[in-house]
XYZ file of C-alpha atoms in Angstrom:
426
model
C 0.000 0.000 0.000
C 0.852 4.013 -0.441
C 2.220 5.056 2.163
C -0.007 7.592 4.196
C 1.422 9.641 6.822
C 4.445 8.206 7.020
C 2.943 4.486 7.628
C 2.631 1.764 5.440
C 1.654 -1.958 5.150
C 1.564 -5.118 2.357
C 1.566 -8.360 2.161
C 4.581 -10.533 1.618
C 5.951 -13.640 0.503
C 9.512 -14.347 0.227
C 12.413 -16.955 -0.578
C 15.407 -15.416 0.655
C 18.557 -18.124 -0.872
C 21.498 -15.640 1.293
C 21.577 -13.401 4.188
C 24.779 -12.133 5.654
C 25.435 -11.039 9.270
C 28.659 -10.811 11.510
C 30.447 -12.790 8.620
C 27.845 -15.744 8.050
C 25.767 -15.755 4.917
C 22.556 -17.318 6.027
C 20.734 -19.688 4.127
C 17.116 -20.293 2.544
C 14.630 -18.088 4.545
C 11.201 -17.827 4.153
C 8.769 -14.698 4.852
C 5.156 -14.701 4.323
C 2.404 -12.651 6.091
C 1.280 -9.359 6.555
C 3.186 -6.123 7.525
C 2.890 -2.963 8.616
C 5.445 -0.367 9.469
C 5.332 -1.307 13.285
C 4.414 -5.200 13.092
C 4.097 -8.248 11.117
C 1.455 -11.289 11.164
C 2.589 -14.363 9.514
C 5.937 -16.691 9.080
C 9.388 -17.276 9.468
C 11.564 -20.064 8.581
C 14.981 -20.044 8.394
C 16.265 -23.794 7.328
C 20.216 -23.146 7.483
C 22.502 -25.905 8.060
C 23.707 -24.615 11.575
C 20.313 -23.593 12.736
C 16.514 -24.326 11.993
C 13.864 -21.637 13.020
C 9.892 -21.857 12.818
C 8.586 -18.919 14.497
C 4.813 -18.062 13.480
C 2.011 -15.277 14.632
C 1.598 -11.779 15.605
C 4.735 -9.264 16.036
C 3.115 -5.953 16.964
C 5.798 -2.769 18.669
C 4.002 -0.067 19.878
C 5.817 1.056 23.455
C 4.460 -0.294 26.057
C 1.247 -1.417 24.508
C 3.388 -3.938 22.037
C 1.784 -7.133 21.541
C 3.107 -10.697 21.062
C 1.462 -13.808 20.477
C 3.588 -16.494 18.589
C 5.061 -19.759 18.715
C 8.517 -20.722 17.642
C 10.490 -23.907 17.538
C 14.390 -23.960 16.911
C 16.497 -26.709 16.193
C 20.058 -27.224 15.814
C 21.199 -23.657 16.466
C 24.859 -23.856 16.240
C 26.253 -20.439 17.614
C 29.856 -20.475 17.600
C 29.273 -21.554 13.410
C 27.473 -18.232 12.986
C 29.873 -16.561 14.392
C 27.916 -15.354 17.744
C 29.844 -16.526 20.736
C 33.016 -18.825 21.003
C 32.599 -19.690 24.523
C 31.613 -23.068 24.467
C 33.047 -25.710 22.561
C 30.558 -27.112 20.015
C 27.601 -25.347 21.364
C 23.983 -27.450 20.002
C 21.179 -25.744 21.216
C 17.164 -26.854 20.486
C 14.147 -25.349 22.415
C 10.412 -24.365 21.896
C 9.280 -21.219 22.652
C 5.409 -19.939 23.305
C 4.894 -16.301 24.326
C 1.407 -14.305 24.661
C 1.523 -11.153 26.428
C 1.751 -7.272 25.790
C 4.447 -4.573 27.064
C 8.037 -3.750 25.878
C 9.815 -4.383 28.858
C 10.135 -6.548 32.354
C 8.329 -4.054 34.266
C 5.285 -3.850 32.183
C 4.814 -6.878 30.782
C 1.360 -8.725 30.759
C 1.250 -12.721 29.894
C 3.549 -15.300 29.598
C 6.284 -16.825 27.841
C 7.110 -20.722 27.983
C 10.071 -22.288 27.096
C 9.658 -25.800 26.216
C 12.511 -28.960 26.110
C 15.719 -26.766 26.049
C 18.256 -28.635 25.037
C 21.794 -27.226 25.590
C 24.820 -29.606 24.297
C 28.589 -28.939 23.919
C 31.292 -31.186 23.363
C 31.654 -31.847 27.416
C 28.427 -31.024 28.549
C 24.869 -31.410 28.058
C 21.566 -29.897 30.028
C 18.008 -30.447 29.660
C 15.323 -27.933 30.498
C 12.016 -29.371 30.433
C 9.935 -26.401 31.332
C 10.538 -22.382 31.887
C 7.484 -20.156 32.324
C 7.289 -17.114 33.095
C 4.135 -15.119 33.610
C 3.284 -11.419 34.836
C -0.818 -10.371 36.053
C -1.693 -7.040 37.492
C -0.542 -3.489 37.258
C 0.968 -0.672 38.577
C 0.704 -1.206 42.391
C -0.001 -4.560 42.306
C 1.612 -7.181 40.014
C 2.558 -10.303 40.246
C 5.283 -12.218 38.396
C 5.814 -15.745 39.107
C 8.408 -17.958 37.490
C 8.314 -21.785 37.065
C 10.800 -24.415 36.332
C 12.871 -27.652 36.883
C 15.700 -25.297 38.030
C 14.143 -21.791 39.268
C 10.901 -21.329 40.935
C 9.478 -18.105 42.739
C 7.209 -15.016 42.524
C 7.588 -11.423 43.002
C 4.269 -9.336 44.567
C 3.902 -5.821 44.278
C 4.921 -2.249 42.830
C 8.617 -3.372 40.948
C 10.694 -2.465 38.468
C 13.105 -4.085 37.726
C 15.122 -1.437 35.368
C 15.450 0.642 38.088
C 15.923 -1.406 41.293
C 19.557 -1.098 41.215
C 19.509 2.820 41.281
C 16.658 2.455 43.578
C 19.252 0.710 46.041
C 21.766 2.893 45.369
C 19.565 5.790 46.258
C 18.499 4.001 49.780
C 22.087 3.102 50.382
C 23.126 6.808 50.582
C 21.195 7.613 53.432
C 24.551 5.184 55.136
C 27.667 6.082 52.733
C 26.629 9.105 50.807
C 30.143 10.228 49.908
C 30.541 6.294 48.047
C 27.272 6.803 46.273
C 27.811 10.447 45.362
C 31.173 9.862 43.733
C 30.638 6.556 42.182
C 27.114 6.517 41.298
C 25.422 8.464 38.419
C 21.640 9.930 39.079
C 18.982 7.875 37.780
C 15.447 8.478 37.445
C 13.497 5.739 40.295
C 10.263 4.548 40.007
C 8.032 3.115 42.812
C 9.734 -0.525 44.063
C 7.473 -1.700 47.077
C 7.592 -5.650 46.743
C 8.115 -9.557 48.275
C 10.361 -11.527 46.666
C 10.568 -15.495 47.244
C 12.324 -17.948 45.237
C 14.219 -21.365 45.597
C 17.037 -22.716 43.382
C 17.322 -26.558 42.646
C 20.693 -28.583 41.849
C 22.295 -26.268 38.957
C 25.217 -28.885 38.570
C 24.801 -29.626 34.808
C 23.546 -26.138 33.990
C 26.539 -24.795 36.002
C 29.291 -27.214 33.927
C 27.526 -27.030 30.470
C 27.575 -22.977 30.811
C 30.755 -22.907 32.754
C 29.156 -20.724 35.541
C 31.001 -19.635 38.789
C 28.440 -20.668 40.779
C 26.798 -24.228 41.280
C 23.935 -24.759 43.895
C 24.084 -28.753 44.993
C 21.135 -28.307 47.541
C 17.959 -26.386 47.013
C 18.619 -22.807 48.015
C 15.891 -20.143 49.031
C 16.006 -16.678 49.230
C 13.674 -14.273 50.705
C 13.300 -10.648 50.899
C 11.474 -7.380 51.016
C 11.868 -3.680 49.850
C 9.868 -0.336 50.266
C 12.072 2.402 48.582
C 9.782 4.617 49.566
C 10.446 3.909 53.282
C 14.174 3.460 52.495
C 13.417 -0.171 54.342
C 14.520 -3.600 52.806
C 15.475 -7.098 53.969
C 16.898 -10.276 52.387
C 18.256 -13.798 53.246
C 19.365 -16.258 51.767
C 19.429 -19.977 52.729
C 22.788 -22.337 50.721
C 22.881 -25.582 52.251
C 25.191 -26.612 49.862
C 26.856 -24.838 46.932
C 29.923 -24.505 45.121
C 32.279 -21.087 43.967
C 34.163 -22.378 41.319
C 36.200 -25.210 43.150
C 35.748 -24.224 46.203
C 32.997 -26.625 48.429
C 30.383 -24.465 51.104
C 28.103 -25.710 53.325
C 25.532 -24.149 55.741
C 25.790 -21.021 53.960
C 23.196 -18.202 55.767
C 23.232 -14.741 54.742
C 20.939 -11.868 55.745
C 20.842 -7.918 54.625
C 18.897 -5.604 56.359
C 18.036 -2.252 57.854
C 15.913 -2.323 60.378
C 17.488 1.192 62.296
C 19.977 3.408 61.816
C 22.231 1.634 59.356
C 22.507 -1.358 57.844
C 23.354 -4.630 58.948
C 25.159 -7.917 56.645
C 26.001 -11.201 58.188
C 27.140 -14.174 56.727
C 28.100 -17.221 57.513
C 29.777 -20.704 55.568
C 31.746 -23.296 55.988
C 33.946 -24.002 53.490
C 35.099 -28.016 53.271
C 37.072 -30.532 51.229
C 36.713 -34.034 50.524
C 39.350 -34.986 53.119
C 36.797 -33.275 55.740
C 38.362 -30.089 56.486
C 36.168 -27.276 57.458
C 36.909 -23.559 57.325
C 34.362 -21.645 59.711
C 33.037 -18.468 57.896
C 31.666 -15.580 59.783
C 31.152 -11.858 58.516
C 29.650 -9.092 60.357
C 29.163 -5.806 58.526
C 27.341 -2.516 59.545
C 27.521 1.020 57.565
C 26.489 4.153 58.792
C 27.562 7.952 58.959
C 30.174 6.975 55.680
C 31.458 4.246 57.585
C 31.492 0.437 57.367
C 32.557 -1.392 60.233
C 33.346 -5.118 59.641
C 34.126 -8.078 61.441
C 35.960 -11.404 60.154
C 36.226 -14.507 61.913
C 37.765 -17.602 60.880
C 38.686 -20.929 62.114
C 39.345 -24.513 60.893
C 39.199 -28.314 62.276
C 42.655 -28.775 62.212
C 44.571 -30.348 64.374
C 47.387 -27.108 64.096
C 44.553 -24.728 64.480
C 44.479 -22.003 62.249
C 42.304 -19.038 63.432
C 41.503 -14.944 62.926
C 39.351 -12.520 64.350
C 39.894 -9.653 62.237
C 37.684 -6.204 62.572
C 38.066 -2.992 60.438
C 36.526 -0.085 59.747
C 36.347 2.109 56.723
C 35.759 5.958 56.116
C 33.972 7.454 52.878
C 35.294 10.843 52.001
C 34.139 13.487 49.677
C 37.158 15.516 48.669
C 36.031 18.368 46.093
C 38.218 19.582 43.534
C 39.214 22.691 42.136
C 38.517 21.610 38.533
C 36.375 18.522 37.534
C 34.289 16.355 39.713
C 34.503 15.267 43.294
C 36.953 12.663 44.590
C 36.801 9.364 46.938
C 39.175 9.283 49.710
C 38.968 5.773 51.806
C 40.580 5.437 54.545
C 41.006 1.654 56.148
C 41.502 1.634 59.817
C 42.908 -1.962 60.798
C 42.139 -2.895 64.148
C 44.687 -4.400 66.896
C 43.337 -8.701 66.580
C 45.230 -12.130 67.493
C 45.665 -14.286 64.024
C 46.579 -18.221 65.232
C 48.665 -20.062 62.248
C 49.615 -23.156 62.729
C 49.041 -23.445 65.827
C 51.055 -20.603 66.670
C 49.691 -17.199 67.763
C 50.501 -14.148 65.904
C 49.415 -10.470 66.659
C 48.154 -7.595 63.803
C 49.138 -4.547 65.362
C 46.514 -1.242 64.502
C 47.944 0.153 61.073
C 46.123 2.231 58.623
C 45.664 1.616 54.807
C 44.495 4.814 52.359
C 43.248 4.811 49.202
C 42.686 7.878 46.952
C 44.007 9.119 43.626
C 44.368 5.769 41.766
C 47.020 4.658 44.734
C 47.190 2.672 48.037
C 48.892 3.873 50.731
C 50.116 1.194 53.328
C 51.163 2.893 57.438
C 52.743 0.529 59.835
C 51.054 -2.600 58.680
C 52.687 -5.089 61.287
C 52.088 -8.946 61.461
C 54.617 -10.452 64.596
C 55.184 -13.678 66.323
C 57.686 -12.544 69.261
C 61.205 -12.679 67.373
C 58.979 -13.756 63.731
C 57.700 -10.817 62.251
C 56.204 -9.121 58.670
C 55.888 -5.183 58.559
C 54.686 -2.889 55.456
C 54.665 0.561 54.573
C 54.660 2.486 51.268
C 52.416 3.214 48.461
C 51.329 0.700 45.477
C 50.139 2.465 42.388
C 50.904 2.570 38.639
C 53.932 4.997 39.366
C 56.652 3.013 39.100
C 58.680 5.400 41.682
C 55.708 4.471 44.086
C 57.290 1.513 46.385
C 56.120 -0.785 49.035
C 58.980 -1.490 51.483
C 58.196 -5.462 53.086
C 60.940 -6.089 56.149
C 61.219 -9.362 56.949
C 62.354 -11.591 60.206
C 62.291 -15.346 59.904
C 59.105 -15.439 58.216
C 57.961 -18.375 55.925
C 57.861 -16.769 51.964
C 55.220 -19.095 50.613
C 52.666 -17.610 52.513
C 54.118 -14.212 51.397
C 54.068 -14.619 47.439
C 50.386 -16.283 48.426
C 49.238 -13.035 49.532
C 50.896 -10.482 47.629
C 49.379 -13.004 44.648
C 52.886 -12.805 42.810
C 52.814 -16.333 40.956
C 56.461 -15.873 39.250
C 58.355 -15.778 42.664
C 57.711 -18.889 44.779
C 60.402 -19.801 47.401
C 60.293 -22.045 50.355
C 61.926 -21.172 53.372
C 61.886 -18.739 56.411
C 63.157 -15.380 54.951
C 64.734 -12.349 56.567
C 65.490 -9.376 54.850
C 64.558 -6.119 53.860
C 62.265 -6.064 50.489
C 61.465 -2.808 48.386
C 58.341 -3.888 45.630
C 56.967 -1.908 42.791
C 54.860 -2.268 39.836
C 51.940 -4.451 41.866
C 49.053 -3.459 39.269
């Protein structure tokens, strides 16, 4: 048809032999259906030799009052041949998709969308998904969103949006460390995020593997939580029995993130464990308020040469302005006086300060000793290479040095005394 004021719309029916895109010339496609300049009605099929796609019904944009009801089937979609990702090794993926809803975006959409027998292989893994649905009801002040699946289950109730939670939290977070926010954080428009949150994770083992994901859940997992950024008020926890971080094994993992007063409050607790049955006993207690987050670290094994810490900080936010250009963060670490046992043998951190402003760190009187044993640091790490960190040594074991300082190239064995000057850490 014409085009009148600037719209137009047809009929088509098309047998496209080559398409190209990121360096892959696509093969036989098929169009037929109606269009319009905002939507099209009708089919797709795409029969290429790395990828098979069926996709048929209604395509309609139109902001937030878009429309989409279709179904969709793909088979054999070969990613790393079409030259779309190269992280997995001989990527096969196969799913069917169903969607009928309206809205543009996460935090207006109407419906659902199902996901049908997902079927991800590589050349080492494989994962089956039998079902994901997804599907929103409501509006405005009260939605609902509930998701469904062999893998992820939960709902979210309430006023959310999801495009804007995280500047949301930012924005309630400065009420506690204003001078972090300001200096780090751009303004963002916020809309209303009053909401309950509830969802449970099942065993993610083959998902985690076949995707090569940091995390893997072994036992279900639950989280919980609530947020009124009106009120400035939230609260979350989260329940791991049983999960992995890369190769590291956890167990009893509990964490909880709240606000109930005049700051807020993180605690967490794991127990980190190998397959000979060592445990490592997790605890972290944080609190921020008035630009300042206090935090406490304790840690202790099963060992029979005990290895144990009870480490507390705190650290100061700091707005410095500038004469030109924007405001700058000053943090200042305050180490506090704590016993650290290693090996059975009790060592003491003496109070030392640690600053960090200007793209540099500076280091005051760090101080590690074990009576006549001792490690001490001062100086200032940055990209300057006349910026050194002076390390002074007395009969201290080096592994445990070049473990910390995470300098793989130099690793000695051995009790070490001596005076070190270091440069070029970043």
């Amino acid at each position: 048809h014409r085009p009148v004021g600037g719209s137009f719309s047809g009929n088509i029916k098309a047998n496209i032999d080559e398409f190209e895109y990121k360096g892959y010339k696509y093969e036989n496609i098929l169009l037929s259906g109606n269009f319009k300049k905002n939507g099209f009605n009708g089919v797709l099929d795409i029969d290429d030799p790395n990828g098979k796609l069926y996709a048929e019904g209604l395509f309609l944009h139109e902001g937030k009052n878009s429309m989409f009801n279709f179904t969709s089937r793909l088979e054999h979609f070969r990613p790393d041949s079409l030259h779309l990702t190269n992280k997995y090794e001989a990527p096969d993926i196969s799913c069917s998709l169903n969607a009928d809803f309206t809205g543009n975006n996460i935090d207006n959409l109407e419906g659902s969308i199902t996901l049908d027998s997902l079927s991800f292989k590589t050349k080492p893994d494989t994962f089956f998904l039998k079902k994901l649905k997804v599907e929103a009801t409501g509006h405005s002040l009260n939605r609902h969103l509930t998701i469904t699946s062999d893998v992820l289950n939960g709902e979210v109730t309430g006023a959310y949006s999801f495009t804007t939670i995280v500047p949301s939290l930012m924005q309630t977070l400065k009420g506690y460390v204003p001078a972090l926010i300001n200096v780090t954080q751009k303004k963002q428009k916020v809309m209303e995020n009053n909401f309950s949150l509830l969802l449970t994770i099942e065993n993610t083992e083959v998902i985690s593997n076949t995707l090569k994901l940091p995390f893997t859940m072994l036992n279900q997992g639950r989280i919980t939580g609530h947020y009124n950024n009106q009120y400035n008020r939230f609260r979350f926890e989260a329940y791991l029995p049983k999960f992995n971080i890369g190769k590291s094994m956890f167990e009893s993992g509990y964490l909880t993130c709240d606000n109930p007063e005049d700051k807020v409050n993180l605690k967490l607790k794991a127990t980190n464990y190998n397959a000979k049955g060592l445990r490592n006993y997790m605890d972290l207690k944080v609190d921020a308020k008035d630009n300042q987050i206090k935090t406490q670290i304790s840690w202790a094994n099963n060992k029979e040469r005990l290895f144990k810490a009870d480490l507390s900080a705190s650290t100061l936010f700091i707005e410095e302005e500038q004469e030109k250009g924007p405001t700058k963060l000053r943090t200042e670490i305050s180490l506090n006086e704590s016993p650290l046992i290693l090996n059975d043998s009790t060592w003491h951190i003496a109070p030392s300060t640690i600053t960090i402003a200007d793209g540099k760190i500076g280091i005051q009187d760090f101080s590690v000793s074990n009576g006549t044993e001792y490690l001490h640091m001062e100086g200032t790490v940055s990209k300057d290479p006349a910026d050194t960190l002076l390390l002074d040594l007395k009969q201290v074991e080096l592994s445990y040095i070049f473990d910390i300082l995470n300098i793989p190239v130099l690793q000695f064995a051995g009790k070490a005394t001596g005076t070190f000057n270091i440069t070029d850490l970043y």
